mmCIF file with all atom_site columns, C-alpha atoms in Angstrom:
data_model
loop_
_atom_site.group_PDB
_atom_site.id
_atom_site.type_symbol
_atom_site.label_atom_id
_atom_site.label_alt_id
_atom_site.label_comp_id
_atom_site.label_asym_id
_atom_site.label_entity_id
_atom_site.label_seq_id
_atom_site.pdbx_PDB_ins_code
_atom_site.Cartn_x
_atom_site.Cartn_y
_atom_site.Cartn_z
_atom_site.occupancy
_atom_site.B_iso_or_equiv
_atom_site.pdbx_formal_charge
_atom_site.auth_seq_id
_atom_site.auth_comp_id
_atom_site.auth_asym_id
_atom_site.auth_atom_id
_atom_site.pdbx_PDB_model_num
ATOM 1  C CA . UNK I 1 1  ? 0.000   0.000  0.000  1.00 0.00 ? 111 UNK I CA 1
ATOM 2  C CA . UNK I 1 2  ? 1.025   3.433  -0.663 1.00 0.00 ? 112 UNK I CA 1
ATOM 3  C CA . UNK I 1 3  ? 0.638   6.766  1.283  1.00 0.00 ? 113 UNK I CA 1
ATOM 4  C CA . UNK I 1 4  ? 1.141   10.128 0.775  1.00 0.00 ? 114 UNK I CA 1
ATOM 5  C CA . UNK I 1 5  ? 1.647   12.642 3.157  1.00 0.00 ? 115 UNK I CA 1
ATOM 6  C CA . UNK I 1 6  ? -0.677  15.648 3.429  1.00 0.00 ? 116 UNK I CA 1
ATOM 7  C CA . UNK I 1 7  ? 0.343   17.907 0.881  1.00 0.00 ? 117 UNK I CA 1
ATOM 8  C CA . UNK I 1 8  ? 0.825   15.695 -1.547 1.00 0.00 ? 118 UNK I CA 1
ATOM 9  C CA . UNK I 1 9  ? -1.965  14.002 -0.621 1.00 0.00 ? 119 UNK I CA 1
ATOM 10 C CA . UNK I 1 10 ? -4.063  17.180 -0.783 1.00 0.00 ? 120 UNK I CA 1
ATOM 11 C CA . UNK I 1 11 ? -2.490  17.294 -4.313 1.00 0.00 ? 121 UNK I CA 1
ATOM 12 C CA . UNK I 1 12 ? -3.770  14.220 -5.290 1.00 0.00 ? 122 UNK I CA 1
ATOM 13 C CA . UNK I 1 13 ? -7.390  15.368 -4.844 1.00 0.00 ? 123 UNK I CA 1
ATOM 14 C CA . UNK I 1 14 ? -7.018  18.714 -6.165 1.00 0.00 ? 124 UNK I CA 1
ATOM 15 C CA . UNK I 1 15 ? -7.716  20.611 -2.987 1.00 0.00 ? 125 UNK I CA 1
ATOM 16 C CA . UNK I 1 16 ? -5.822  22.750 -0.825 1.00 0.00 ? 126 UNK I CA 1
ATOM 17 C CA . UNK I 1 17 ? -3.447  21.535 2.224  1.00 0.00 ? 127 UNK I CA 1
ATOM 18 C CA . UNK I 1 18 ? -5.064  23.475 4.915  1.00 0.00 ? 128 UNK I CA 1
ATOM 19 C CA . UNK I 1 19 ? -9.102  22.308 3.667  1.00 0.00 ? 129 UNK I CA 1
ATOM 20 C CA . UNK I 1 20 ? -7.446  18.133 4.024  1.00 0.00 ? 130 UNK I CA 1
ATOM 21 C CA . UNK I 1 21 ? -6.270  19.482 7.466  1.00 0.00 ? 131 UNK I CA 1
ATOM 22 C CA . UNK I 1 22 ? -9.488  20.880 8.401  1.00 0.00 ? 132 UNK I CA 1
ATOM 23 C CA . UNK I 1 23 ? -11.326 18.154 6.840  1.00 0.00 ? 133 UNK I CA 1
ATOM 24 C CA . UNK I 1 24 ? -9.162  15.734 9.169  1.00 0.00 ? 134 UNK I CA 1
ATOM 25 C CA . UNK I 1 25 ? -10.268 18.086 12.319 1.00 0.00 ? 135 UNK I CA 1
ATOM 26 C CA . UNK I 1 26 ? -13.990 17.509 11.032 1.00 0.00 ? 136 UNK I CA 1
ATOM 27 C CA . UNK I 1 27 ? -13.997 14.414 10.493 1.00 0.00 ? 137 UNK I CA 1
ATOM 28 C CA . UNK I 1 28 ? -15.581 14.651 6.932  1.00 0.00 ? 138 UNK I CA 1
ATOM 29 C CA . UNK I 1 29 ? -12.253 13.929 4.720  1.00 0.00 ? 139 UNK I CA 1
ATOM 30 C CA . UNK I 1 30 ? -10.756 10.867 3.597  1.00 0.00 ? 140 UNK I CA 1
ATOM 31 C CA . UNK I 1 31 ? -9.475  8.126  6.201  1.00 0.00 ? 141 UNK I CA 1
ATOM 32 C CA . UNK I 1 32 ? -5.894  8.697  7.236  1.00 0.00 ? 142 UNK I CA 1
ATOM 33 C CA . UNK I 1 33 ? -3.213  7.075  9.388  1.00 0.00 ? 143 UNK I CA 1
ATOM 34 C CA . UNK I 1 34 ? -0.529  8.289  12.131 1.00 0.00 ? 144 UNK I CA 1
ATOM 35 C CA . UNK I 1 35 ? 2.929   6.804  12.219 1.00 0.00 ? 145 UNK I CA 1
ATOM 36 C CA . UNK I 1 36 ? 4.323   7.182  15.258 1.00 0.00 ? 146 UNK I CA 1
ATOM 37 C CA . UNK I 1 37 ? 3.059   10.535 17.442 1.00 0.00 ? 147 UNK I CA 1
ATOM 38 C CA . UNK I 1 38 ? 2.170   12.919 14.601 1.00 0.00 ? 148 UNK I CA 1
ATOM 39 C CA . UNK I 1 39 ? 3.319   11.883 11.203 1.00 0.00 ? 149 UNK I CA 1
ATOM 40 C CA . UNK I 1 40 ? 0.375   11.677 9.236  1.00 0.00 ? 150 UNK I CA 1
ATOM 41 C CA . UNK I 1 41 ? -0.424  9.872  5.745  1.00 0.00 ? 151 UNK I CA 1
ATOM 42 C CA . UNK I 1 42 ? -2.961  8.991  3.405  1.00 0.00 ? 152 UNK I CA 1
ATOM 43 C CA . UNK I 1 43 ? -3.284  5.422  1.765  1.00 0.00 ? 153 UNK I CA 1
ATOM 44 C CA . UNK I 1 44 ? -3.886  6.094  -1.994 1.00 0.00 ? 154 UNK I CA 1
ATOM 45 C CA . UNK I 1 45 ? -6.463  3.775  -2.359 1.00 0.00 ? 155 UNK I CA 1
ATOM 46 C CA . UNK I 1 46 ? -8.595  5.799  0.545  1.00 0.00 ? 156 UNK I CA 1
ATOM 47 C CA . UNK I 1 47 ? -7.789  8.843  -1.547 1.00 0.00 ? 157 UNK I CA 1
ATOM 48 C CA . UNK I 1 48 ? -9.492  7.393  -4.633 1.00 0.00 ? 158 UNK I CA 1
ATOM 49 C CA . UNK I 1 49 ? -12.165 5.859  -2.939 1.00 0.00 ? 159 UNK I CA 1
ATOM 50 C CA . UNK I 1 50 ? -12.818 9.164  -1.034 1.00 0.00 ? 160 UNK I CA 1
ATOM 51 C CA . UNK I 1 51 ? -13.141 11.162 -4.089 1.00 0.00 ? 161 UNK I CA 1
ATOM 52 C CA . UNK I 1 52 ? -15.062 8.567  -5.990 1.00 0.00 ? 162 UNK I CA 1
ATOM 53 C CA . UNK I 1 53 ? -17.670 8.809  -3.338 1.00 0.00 ? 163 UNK I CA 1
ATOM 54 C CA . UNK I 1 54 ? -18.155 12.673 -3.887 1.00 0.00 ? 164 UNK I CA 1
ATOM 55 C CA . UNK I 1 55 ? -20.627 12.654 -7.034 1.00 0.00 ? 165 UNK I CA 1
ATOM 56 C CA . UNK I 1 56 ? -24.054 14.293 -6.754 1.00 0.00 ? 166 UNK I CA 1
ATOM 57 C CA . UNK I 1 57 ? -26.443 15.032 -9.381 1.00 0.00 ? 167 UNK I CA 1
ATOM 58 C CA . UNK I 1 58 ? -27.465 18.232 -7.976 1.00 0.00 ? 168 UNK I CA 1
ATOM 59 C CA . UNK I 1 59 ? -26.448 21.153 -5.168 1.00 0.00 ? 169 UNK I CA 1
ATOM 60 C CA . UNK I 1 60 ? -29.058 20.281 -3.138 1.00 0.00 ? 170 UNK I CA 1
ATOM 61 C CA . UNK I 1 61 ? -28.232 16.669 -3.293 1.00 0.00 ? 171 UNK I CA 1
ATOM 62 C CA . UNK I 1 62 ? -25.274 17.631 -1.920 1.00 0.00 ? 172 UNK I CA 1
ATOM 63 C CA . UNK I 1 63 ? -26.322 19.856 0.760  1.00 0.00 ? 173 UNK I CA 1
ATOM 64 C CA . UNK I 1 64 ? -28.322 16.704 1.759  1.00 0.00 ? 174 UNK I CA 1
ATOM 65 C CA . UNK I 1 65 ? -25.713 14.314 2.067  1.00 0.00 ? 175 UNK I CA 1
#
């Protein structure tokens, strides 16, 4: 398995370090990991799945879900 760390990771989905951080914070963002006391990656494959999860036909689909 591969990870990525968070900016990269943020990278790889095409949004912005600080919005992954604050997504981790929330609780709404893709799954991660922490090696050790504070390192913190992201398995690729939770990346992908993340993102592939985020389709909606409509805004207020979205503001549904």
């Amino acid at each position: 398995m591969s990870y990525l760390r968070t900016p990269d990771a943020a990278k790889h989905i095409s949004v912005g370090k600080s919005t992954l951080e604050r997504w981790r914070t929330e609780g709404t963002g893709p799954k991660f990991r922490v090696l050790g006391k504070k390192i913190v990656v992201y398995a690729i494959s939770d990346l992908d799945e993340w993102a592939s999860q985020q389709v909606f036909a409509s805004a207020a689909e979205r503001a549904a879900a």
